[in-house]
Amino acid sequence: MLAASVLMAVPAYAQTDMGGLGGYAKDEQGAVLPGVSVTVTGRAILAPMVAVTDASGYYRILNLPPGTLVLTAEIQGFATYRQEGIVIRAGSTFAIDITMKLASVAETVTVHGESPMIETLKATTSYAITGELFRAAPVTARSVFTDTLDVLPAIGSGQANDGSGVRIYYFMGSSQWGGFTALDGAPFTSFGNFAPARSSMSTETVGDVEVRAGGAEAFTPLTTGIYMNIVSPRGGNALKGGASVTYMPLKWNADNSSGGRIPGGFPKAESIKHVDLSLGGPIRPNKVWFFSSYRYASDENGISRAASDLKNLQTFRPDFQPFNNPWKTTDPYVKMTGQLSERHELSAFYHYDRMQYTSHQNNDADPIVFQSGGGSVYSARLNSEWNNHIVSQVSASYNNKAQSLEDTYNDLKMTRSRRVVSSLEPARSFARTTRSRYRRSRRPSSSCAPT
């Protein structure tokens, strides 16, 4: 699907997934000060962002990326104002008024220990979660980007009943397909299945997460559930990378059945193997940055079978051996950000995910229920700030994510272990037959007529 949008904002708050600052510059007697130069800097900003207060003393700086920033204000005859430790989150806009003090000599007034930043300009019910918190919090063993939803109030979650092990989410009576998930503002999920758990990304790709639960602005995509936007890192002027490994083999799961030898069936087990990598830095300092990430995941979600299940399966198929549900994905991501001018910034990214998994239940005798999902997302966006009152955002994205294509049956293997044994020959035969039929169905027909 190809999507394009043009947004222009006139009100006093940002209408993007980036952040913003605004306020009035006044002297110590409360008189407004036009012509004050306000500058915002920070490690997440390509180049200093500058605004000048208008006749009413008002300034506004938008399209600020998540991070910790420093604000300075200067005008002749007054001491330089400097406020440090301003924390910007995705989609948040804060009001910071500036009080300038007269000074006969050059001096700087630095403000520390201000009260917490509270957004009072919008009535939206929204939550912001940092990537650092997401990666540090042990929410679920699988450590997937949807863990951010599990820590929020009023959002219910639980495992899907298809045996795949993925989690589903509900909010205010909406179904799991009623929400909308975006990556840097672009549609991220498959249009065959809007459930966020049916898409995948590296944990390193998560820089900041904004979740809007109510009172969303008009530009927010129409949804009956929650809107979640993941804002990825941008790189920086210093080369920086990260790596993490999540590993839990089947043998680390508790097993009181002695591998099934004690009557009572097999308990549910889970195997997790994740590798997450990231690298970001400058291509041209203060002009062009890059960020890249990669995830490889190969999991197994066990199928719990009671003694009666095993008895029924072995009656139907005397040579039945228990098997698991595998889940496999590879997720590369690349992002480029460039500063075209002081007021114009261009960014683009490419992301790919293709999950292959099975969803068998406790009464399935053979592993033949294969599924897949995912694909590619391309996106480009131009952010422009024309003056204190008008900003624009022009974006275009292409999403070709789909469900269960021909490659659904490729390279799906199951791990053989002490407590889980698989027999895939019936599934391979089924896959070969299905691929053959699929190719024949796609073969174009032709006819010839004498001339």
C-alpha positions as a Python dict, from the first residue, in 0.01 Angstrom:
ca = {
    (1, 'M'): (0, 0, 0),
    (2, 'L'): (126, 347, -92),
    (3, 'A'): (41, 629, 147),
    (4, 'A'): (112, 1000, 120),
    (5, 'S'): (21, 1287, 347),
    (6, 'V'): (66, 1660, 376),
    (7, 'L'): (18, 1825, 715),
    (8, 'M'): (23, 2195, 792),
    (9, 'A'): (-17, 2325, 1145),
    (10, 'V'): (-120, 2669, 1260),
    (11, 'P'): (-217, 2619, 1629),
    (12, 'A'): (28, 2649, 1914),
    (13, 'Y'): (118, 2283, 1939),
    (14, 'A'): (289, 2029, 1721),
    (15, 'Q'): (88, 1794, 1501),
    (16, 'T'): (363, 1541, 1439),
    (17, 'D'): (522, 1252, 1623),
    (18, 'M'): (814, 1482, 1707),
    (19, 'G'): (821, 1719, 2004),
    (20, 'G'): (809, 2094, 2041),
    (21, 'L'): (872, 2392, 2268),
    (22, 'G'): (694, 2726, 2284),
    (23, 'G'): (650, 3020, 2516),
    (24, 'Y'): (701, 3391, 2578),
    (25, 'A'): (1014, 3591, 2649),
    (26, 'K'): (967, 3869, 2905),
    (27, 'D'): (1179, 4096, 3122),
    (28, 'E'): (1170, 4095, 3503),
    (29, 'Q'): (877, 4340, 3506),
    (30, 'G'): (668, 4113, 3278),
    (31, 'A'): (701, 4319, 2958),
    (32, 'V'): (726, 4108, 2642),
    (33, 'L'): (1053, 4108, 2451),
    (34, 'P'): (1044, 4082, 2070),
    (35, 'G'): (1361, 3991, 1880),
    (36, 'V'): (1499, 3743, 2135),
    (37, 'S'): (1702, 3470, 1965),
    (38, 'V'): (1605, 3129, 2111),
    (39, 'T'): (1829, 2830, 2032),
    (40, 'V'): (1780, 2463, 2113),
    (41, 'T'): (2071, 2217, 2103),
    (42, 'G'): (2119, 1854, 2198),
    (43, 'R'): (2289, 1531, 2096),
    (44, 'A'): (1975, 1418, 1908),
    (45, 'I'): (1962, 1735, 1693),
    (46, 'L'): (2160, 1754, 1370),
    (47, 'A'): (2216, 2131, 1391),
    (48, 'P'): (2107, 2400, 1641),
    (49, 'M'): (1742, 2498, 1592),
    (50, 'V'): (1678, 2872, 1617),
    (51, 'A'): (1365, 3086, 1651),
    (52, 'V'): (1319, 3460, 1709),
    (53, 'T'): (1039, 3596, 1927),
    (54, 'D'): (774, 3796, 1741),
    (55, 'A'): (611, 4126, 1834),
    (56, 'S'): (421, 3955, 2117),
    (57, 'G'): (738, 3798, 2255),
    (58, 'Y'): (629, 3451, 2144),
    (59, 'Y'): (860, 3181, 2009),
    (60, 'R'): (803, 2824, 1897),
    (61, 'I'): (1041, 2547, 1788),
    (62, 'L'): (891, 2225, 1653),
    (63, 'N'): (1012, 1898, 1497),
    (64, 'L'): (1232, 1828, 1798),
    (65, 'P'): (1340, 1463, 1829),
    (66, 'P'): (1308, 1279, 2161),
    (67, 'G'): (1602, 1342, 2390),
    (68, 'T'): (1754, 1580, 2647),
    (69, 'L'): (1794, 1934, 2516),
    (70, 'V'): (1938, 2272, 2617),
    (71, 'L'): (1758, 2603, 2552),
    (72, 'T'): (1938, 2937, 2537),
    (73, 'A'): (1796, 3286, 2477),
    (74, 'E'): (1994, 3599, 2386),
    (75, 'I'): (1924, 3966, 2322),
    (76, 'Q'): (2148, 4268, 2354),
    (77, 'G'): (2140, 4434, 2696),
    (78, 'F'): (2023, 4123, 2880),
    (79, 'A'): (2204, 3831, 3037),
    (80, 'T'): (2201, 3510, 2835),
    (81, 'Y'): (1928, 3274, 2957),
    (82, 'R'): (2016, 2903, 2961),
    (83, 'Q'): (1794, 2613, 3070),
    (84, 'E'): (1935, 2262, 3076),
    (85, 'G'): (1784, 1916, 3113),
    (86, 'I'): (1473, 1969, 2900),
    (87, 'V'): (1343, 1620, 2822),
    (88, 'I'): (1140, 1589, 2502),
    (89, 'R'): (928, 1281, 2438),
    (90, 'A'): (762, 1168, 2116),
    (91, 'G'): (457, 1379, 2032),
    (92, 'S'): (492, 1610, 2333),
    (93, 'T'): (490, 1991, 2329),
    (94, 'F'): (586, 2191, 2637),
    (95, 'A'): (545, 2559, 2725),
    (96, 'I'): (863, 2722, 2860),
    (97, 'D'): (848, 3094, 2934),
    (98, 'I'): (1176, 3285, 2949),
    (99, 'T'): (1256, 3563, 3195),
    (100, 'M'): (1545, 3783, 3081),
    (101, 'K'): (1747, 3985, 3332),
    (102, 'L'): (1918, 4317, 3257),
    (103, 'A'): (2297, 4297, 3256),
    (104, 'S'): (2562, 4563, 3207),
    (105, 'V'): (2830, 4304, 3135),
    (106, 'A'): (2815, 3972, 2954),
    (107, 'E'): (2680, 3702, 3183),
    (108, 'T'): (2470, 3386, 3167),
    (109, 'V'): (2180, 3287, 3390),
    (110, 'T'): (2152, 2907, 3402),
    (111, 'V'): (1829, 2750, 3526),
    (112, 'H'): (1851, 2415, 3706),
    (113, 'G'): (1602, 2203, 3901),
    (114, 'E'): (1287, 2319, 3730),
    (115, 'S'): (958, 2139, 3803),
    (116, 'P'): (873, 1832, 3589),
    (117, 'M'): (766, 1901, 3232),
    (118, 'I'): (386, 1874, 3208),
    (119, 'E'): (204, 1911, 2879),
    (120, 'T'): (-95, 2142, 2919),
    (121, 'L'): (-157, 2241, 2556),
    (122, 'K'): (-344, 1928, 2442),
    (123, 'A'): (-634, 1723, 2578),
    (124, 'T'): (-497, 1397, 2436),
    (125, 'T'): (-467, 1096, 2666),
    (126, 'S'): (-122, 973, 2569),
    (127, 'Y'): (175, 791, 2717),
    (128, 'A'): (545, 813, 2636),
    (129, 'I'): (792, 532, 2702),
    (130, 'T'): (1166, 560, 2644),
    (131, 'G'): (1360, 294, 2460),
    (132, 'E'): (1595, 262, 2757),
    (133, 'L'): (1306, 175, 2990),
    (134, 'F'): (1163, -69, 2737),
    (135, 'R'): (1493, -256, 2702),
    (136, 'A'): (1563, -260, 3077),
    (137, 'A'): (1219, -369, 3201),
    (138, 'P'): (1174, -750, 3214),
    (139, 'V'): (813, -743, 3091),
    (140, 'T'): (802, -1065, 2888),
    (141, 'A'): (1066, -1327, 2818),
    (142, 'R'): (1053, -1270, 2442),
    (143, 'S'): (1145, -898, 2468),
    (144, 'V'): (943, -767, 2171),
    (145, 'F'): (842, -408, 2093),
    (146, 'T'): (481, -468, 2199),
    (147, 'D'): (605, -509, 2558),
    (148, 'T'): (560, -132, 2581),
    (149, 'L'): (182, -185, 2581),
    (150, 'D'): (200, -426, 2874),
    (151, 'V'): (325, -156, 3112),
    (152, 'L'): (43, 91, 3036),
    (153, 'P'): (-279, 123, 3237),
    (154, 'A'): (-618, 9, 3103),
    (155, 'I'): (-466, -207, 2827),
    (156, 'G'): (-546, -576, 2856),
    (157, 'S'): (-326, -845, 2705),
    (158, 'G'): (-293, -1220, 2682),
    (159, 'Q'): (-155, -1491, 2460),
    (160, 'A'): (-334, -1568, 2135),
    (161, 'N'): (-523, -1898, 2134),
    (162, 'D'): (-361, -2017, 1811),
    (163, 'G'): (-57, -2170, 1980),
    (164, 'S'): (190, -1925, 1822),
    (165, 'G'): (280, -1764, 2156),
    (166, 'V'): (223, -1404, 2042),
    (167, 'R'): (32, -1160, 2262),
    (168, 'I'): (-291, -979, 2174),
    (169, 'Y'): (-406, -644, 2316),
    (170, 'Y'): (-743, -488, 2395),
    (171, 'F'): (-839, -136, 2495),
    (172, 'M'): (-1181, 9, 2585),
    (173, 'G'): (-1369, -275, 2421),
    (174, 'S'): (-1182, -262, 2090),
    (175, 'S'): (-1048, -577, 1928),
    (176, 'Q'): (-682, -648, 1869),
    (177, 'W'): (-730, -542, 1505),
    (178, 'G'): (-883, -207, 1600),
    (179, 'G'): (-557, -26, 1670),
    (180, 'F'): (-295, 135, 1450),
    (181, 'T'): (81, 88, 1478),
    (182, 'A'): (328, 323, 1309),
    (183, 'L'): (706, 340, 1275),
    (184, 'D'): (828, 700, 1250),
    (185, 'G'): (474, 793, 1150),
    (186, 'A'): (444, 538, 865),
    (187, 'P'): (199, 243, 875),
    (188, 'F'): (397, -50, 1013),
    (189, 'T'): (169, -351, 1044),
    (190, 'S'): (41, -583, 774),
    (191, 'F'): (-284, -476, 611),
    (192, 'G'): (-386, -841, 626),
    (193, 'N'): (-364, -832, 1006),
    (194, 'F'): (-344, -505, 1201),
    (195, 'A'): (-248, -682, 1526),
    (196, 'P'): (92, -535, 1630),
    (197, 'A'): (217, -874, 1748),
    (198, 'R'): (207, -995, 1386),
    (199, 'S'): (495, -760, 1301),
    (200, 'S'): (848, -756, 1434),
    (201, 'M'): (1145, -524, 1485),
    (202, 'S'): (1471, -519, 1679),
    (203, 'T'): (1456, -386, 2033),
    (204, 'E'): (1739, -150, 1928),
    (205, 'T'): (1501, 16, 1677),
    (206, 'V'): (1285, 151, 1961),
    (207, 'G'): (1405, 499, 2054),
    (208, 'D'): (1081, 638, 2196),
    (209, 'V'): (721, 516, 2198),
    (210, 'E'): (409, 731, 2196),
    (211, 'V'): (73, 566, 2268),
    (212, 'R'): (-244, 771, 2222),
    (213, 'A'): (-540, 622, 2402),
    (214, 'G'): (-800, 897, 2367),
    (215, 'G'): (-868, 1247, 2239),
    (216, 'A'): (-640, 1202, 1939),
    (217, 'E'): (-594, 1491, 1697),
    (218, 'A'): (-757, 1497, 1354),
    (219, 'F'): (-435, 1399, 1178),
    (220, 'T'): (-410, 1071, 1373),
    (221, 'P'): (-508, 767, 1158),
    (222, 'L'): (-867, 659, 1217),
    (223, 'T'): (-881, 375, 1466),
    (224, 'T'): (-1122, 231, 1721),
    (225, 'G'): (-838, 132, 1953),
    (226, 'I'): (-501, 268, 2051),
    (227, 'Y'): (-255, 446, 1825),
    (228, 'M'): (108, 348, 1885),
    (229, 'N'): (400, 519, 1714),
    (230, 'I'): (757, 396, 1753),
    (231, 'V'): (1016, 669, 1696),
    (232, 'S'): (1353, 521, 1601),
    (233, 'P'): (1695, 668, 1691),
    (234, 'R'): (1861, 908, 1448),
    (235, 'G'): (2231, 832, 1492),
    (236, 'G'): (2454, 1121, 1599),
    (237, 'N'): (2788, 1294, 1552),
    (238, 'A'): (2964, 1006, 1730),
    (239, 'L'): (2970, 648, 1604),
    (240, 'K'): (2776, 433, 1850),
    (241, 'G'): (2645, 78, 1849),
    (242, 'G'): (2479, -180, 2069),
    (243, 'A'): (2431, -554, 2090),
    (244, 'S'): (2222, -787, 2303),
    (245, 'V'): (2149, -1159, 2313),
    (246, 'T'): (1842, -1321, 2468),
    (247, 'Y'): (1879, -1696, 2512),
    (248, 'M'): (1660, -1951, 2687),
    (249, 'P'): (1679, -2315, 2572),
    (250, 'L'): (1403, -2567, 2626),
    (251, 'K'): (1598, -2745, 2898),
    (252, 'W'): (1579, -2435, 3119),
    (253, 'N'): (1201, -2476, 3145),
    (254, 'A'): (1068, -2651, 3454),
    (255, 'D'): (954, -3006, 3379),
    (256, 'N'): (792, -3227, 3641),
    (257, 'S'): (694, -3493, 3390),
    (258, 'S'): (1045, -3639, 3343),
    (259, 'G'): (1025, -3577, 2972),
    (260, 'G'): (677, -3722, 2948),
    (261, 'R'): (764, -4052, 3116),
    (262, 'I'): (544, -3973, 3417),
    (263, 'P'): (169, -3997, 3337),
    (264, 'G'): (3, -3661, 3296),
    (265, 'G'): (122, -3540, 2957),
    (266, 'F'): (370, -3270, 2855),
    (267, 'P'): (378, -2925, 3020),
    (268, 'K'): (415, -2613, 2807),
    (269, 'A'): (772, -2506, 2731),
    (270, 'E'): (934, -2214, 2548),
    (271, 'S'): (1266, -2162, 2373),
    (272, 'I'): (1402, -1812, 2293),
    (273, 'K'): (1701, -1720, 2077),
    (274, 'H'): (1731, -1350, 1990),
    (275, 'V'): (2024, -1141, 1861),
    (276, 'D'): (1981, -761, 1840),
    (277, 'L'): (2243, -530, 1686),
    (278, 'S'): (2257, -156, 1612),
    (279, 'L'): (2502, 98, 1471),
    (280, 'G'): (2458, 470, 1414),
    (281, 'G'): (2669, 776, 1354),
    (282, 'P'): (2761, 1057, 1115),
    (283, 'I'): (2800, 1040, 741),
    (284, 'R'): (2867, 1413, 747),
    (285, 'P'): (2879, 1567, 1099),
    (286, 'N'): (2592, 1806, 1172),
    (287, 'K'): (2450, 1739, 825),
    (288, 'V'): (2373, 1372, 759),
    (289, 'W'): (2334, 1090, 1013),
    (290, 'F'): (2251, 722, 981),
    (291, 'F'): (2110, 454, 1210),
    (292, 'S'): (2078, 82, 1144),
    (293, 'S'): (1957, -218, 1342),
    (294, 'Y'): (1909, -590, 1295),
    (295, 'R'): (1727, -870, 1475),
    (296, 'Y'): (1743, -1245, 1430),
    (297, 'A'): (1489, -1443, 1631),
    (298, 'S'): (1423, -1815, 1641),
    (299, 'D'): (1174, -1924, 1908),
    (300, 'E'): (971, -2230, 1993),
    (301, 'N'): (639, -2217, 2171),
    (302, 'G'): (552, -2547, 2336),
    (303, 'I'): (214, -2716, 2306),
    (304, 'S'): (75, -2839, 2637),
    (305, 'R'): (-89, -3178, 2596),
    (306, 'A'): (-279, -3354, 2873),
    (307, 'A'): (-267, -3731, 2915),
    (308, 'S'): (-604, -3762, 2742),
    (309, 'D'): (-470, -3560, 2445),
    (310, 'L'): (-174, -3792, 2405),
    (311, 'K'): (-397, -4098, 2430),
    (312, 'N'): (-631, -3969, 2160),
    (313, 'L'): (-345, -3870, 1929),
    (314, 'Q'): (-168, -4204, 1968),
    (315, 'T'): (-494, -4385, 1898),
    (316, 'F'): (-536, -4189, 1578),
    (317, 'R'): (-165, -4214, 1487),
    (318, 'P'): (28, -4488, 1672),
    (319, 'D'): (365, -4337, 1574),
    (320, 'F'): (269, -3986, 1700),
    (321, 'Q'): (552, -3786, 1858),
    (322, 'P'): (498, -3445, 2028),
    (323, 'F'): (620, -3132, 1847),
    (324, 'N'): (637, -2757, 1912),
    (325, 'N'): (534, -2439, 1728),
    (326, 'P'): (843, -2264, 1580),
    (327, 'W'): (859, -1887, 1521),
    (328, 'K'): (1135, -1731, 1311),
    (329, 'T'): (1206, -1379, 1183),
    (330, 'T'): (1485, -1160, 1047),
    (331, 'D'): (1443, -781, 1077),
    (332, 'P'): (1689, -532, 918),
    (333, 'Y'): (1632, -155, 948),
    (334, 'V'): (1818, 144, 799),
    (335, 'K'): (1742, 515, 851),
    (336, 'M'): (1899, 831, 709),
    (337, 'T'): (1842, 1185, 839),
    (338, 'G'): (1971, 1499, 670),
    (339, 'Q'): (1954, 1871, 751),
    (340, 'L'): (1870, 2047, 423),
    (341, 'S'): (1871, 2392, 582),
    (342, 'E'): (1810, 2556, 917),
    (343, 'R'): (1433, 2497, 887),
    (344, 'H'): (1406, 2187, 666),
    (345, 'E'): (1493, 1828, 755),
    (346, 'L'): (1459, 1517, 537),
    (347, 'S'): (1451, 1160, 670),
    (348, 'A'): (1393, 820, 511),
    (349, 'F'): (1398, 459, 629),
    (350, 'Y'): (1365, 101, 510),
    (351, 'H'): (1243, -185, 729),
    (352, 'Y'): (1184, -551, 653),
    (353, 'D'): (1032, -825, 862),
    (354, 'R'): (906, -1164, 755),
    (355, 'M'): (781, -1394, 1027),
    (356, 'Q'): (731, -1765, 967),
    (357, 'Y'): (552, -1964, 1232),
    (358, 'T'): (313, -2250, 1298),
    (359, 'S'): (-1, -2243, 1510),
    (360, 'H'): (-85, -2597, 1608),
    (361, 'Q'): (-311, -2695, 1895),
    (362, 'N'): (-297, -2981, 2143),
    (363, 'N'): (-517, -3203, 1923),
    (364, 'D'): (-311, -3172, 1601),
    (365, 'A'): (-141, -3497, 1500),
    (366, 'D'): (89, -3352, 1232),
    (367, 'P'): (266, -3014, 1188),
    (368, 'I'): (89, -2888, 877),
    (369, 'V'): (-58, -2551, 988),
    (370, 'F'): (202, -2306, 854),
    (371, 'Q'): (161, -1927, 855),
    (372, 'S'): (367, -1617, 784),
    (373, 'G'): (340, -1241, 781),
    (374, 'G'): (536, -925, 719),
    (375, 'G'): (723, -761, 435),
    (376, 'S'): (884, -427, 353),
    (377, 'V'): (814, -67, 455),
    (378, 'Y'): (970, 232, 275),
    (379, 'S'): (913, 583, 405),
    (380, 'A'): (1036, 938, 342),
    (381, 'R'): (940, 1257, 524),
    (382, 'L'): (1020, 1627, 492),
    (383, 'N'): (970, 1839, 805),
    (384, 'S'): (965, 2216, 755),
    (385, 'E'): (919, 2507, 994),
    (386, 'W'): (838, 2822, 802),
    (387, 'N'): (795, 3061, 1096),
    (388, 'N'): (668, 3068, 1455),
    (389, 'H'): (314, 2985, 1344),
    (390, 'I'): (333, 2760, 1037),
    (391, 'V'): (499, 2420, 1006),
    (392, 'S'): (450, 2148, 746),
    (393, 'Q'): (520, 1780, 707),
    (394, 'V'): (517, 1602, 372),
    (395, 'S'): (550, 1224, 386),
    (396, 'A'): (510, 920, 164),
    (397, 'S'): (536, 551, 250),
    (398, 'Y'): (499, 214, 82),
    (399, 'N'): (397, -100, 274),
    (400, 'N'): (376, -441, 103),
    (401, 'K'): (335, -658, 412),
    (402, 'A'): (113, -959, 352),
    (403, 'Q'): (1, -1285, 509),
    (404, 'S'): (99, -1642, 415),
    (405, 'L'): (259, -1610, 74),
    (406, 'E'): (443, -1888, -110),
    (407, 'D'): (750, -1859, 115),
    (408, 'T'): (534, -1955, 414),
    (409, 'Y'): (651, -2313, 375),
    (410, 'N'): (1023, -2242, 326),
    (411, 'D'): (1285, -2333, 586),
    (412, 'L'): (1044, -2411, 868),
    (413, 'K'): (1221, -2660, 1091),
    (414, 'M'): (1160, -2782, 1442),
    (415, 'T'): (1420, -2845, 1707),
    (416, 'R'): (1467, -3200, 1825),
    (417, 'S'): (1534, -3223, 2201),
    (418, 'R'): (1501, -3443, 2504),
    (419, 'R'): (1139, -3350, 2561),
    (420, 'V'): (1022, -3236, 2217),
    (421, 'V'): (1049, -3456, 1908),
    (422, 'S'): (915, -3366, 1566),
    (423, 'S'): (830, -3547, 1245),
    (424, 'L'): (809, -3300, 957),
    (425, 'E'): (792, -3530, 655),
    (426, 'P'): (411, -3502, 623),
    (427, 'A'): (445, -3123, 644),
    (428, 'R'): (722, -3111, 381),
    (429, 'S'): (510, -3323, 147),
    (430, 'F'): (215, -3091, 208),
    (431, 'A'): (435, -2786, 144),
    (432, 'R'): (573, -2927, -183),
    (433, 'T'): (221, -3005, -307),
    (434, 'T'): (96, -2658, -209),
    (435, 'R'): (387, -2480, -383),
    (436, 'S'): (331, -2684, -698),
    (437, 'R'): (-38, -2596, -704),
    (438, 'Y'): (43, -2233, -631),
    (439, 'R'): (282, -2210, -927),
    (440, 'R'): (36, -2380, -1163),
    (441, 'S'): (-241, -2143, -1055),
    (442, 'R'): (-17, -1845, -1140),
    (443, 'R'): (81, -1977, -1485),
    (444, 'P'): (-80, -1747, -1747),
    (445, 'S'): (-303, -1903, -2009),
    (446, 'S'): (-254, -1825, -2376),
    (447, 'S'): (-435, -1893, -2701),
    (448, 'C'): (-343, -1860, -3067),
    (449, 'A'): (-574, -1783, -3359),
    (450, 'P'): (-491, -1805, -3728),
    (451, 'T'): (-436, -1480, -3905),
}
